[in-house]
């Protein structure tokens, strides 16, 4: 179950075209804690704050990353169901669609 939950979150990050950025090398990633930045590798603090605010309105709390690292940290402990993890993934996809920027080549 933890594998399915973490795979869903990492897949949402991977499919975001760099909007979400996983901060841990793929070979060292945890199934329990998924840290990531929003808006690129260094993160966009305003976007991350907005993400946390909107997530909180949906009952998704304690997503703020560690104070020394920043960003977002999704904790996928055993008490969190697969359905709840999928709600986070759906929210991530909606947030991406609402806030992505279109760049021209």
Tab-separated table of C-alpha atoms in Angstrom, residues 48 83-84 91 105:
chain	number	residue	atom	x	y	z
A	48	UNK	CA	4.298	26.884	-2.139
A	83	UNK	CA	-7.814	7.067	-1.246
A	84	UNK	CA	-6.439	9.983	0.787
A	91	UNK	CA	-5.265	18.312	-5.766
A	105	UNK	CA	10.187	28.386	-27.441
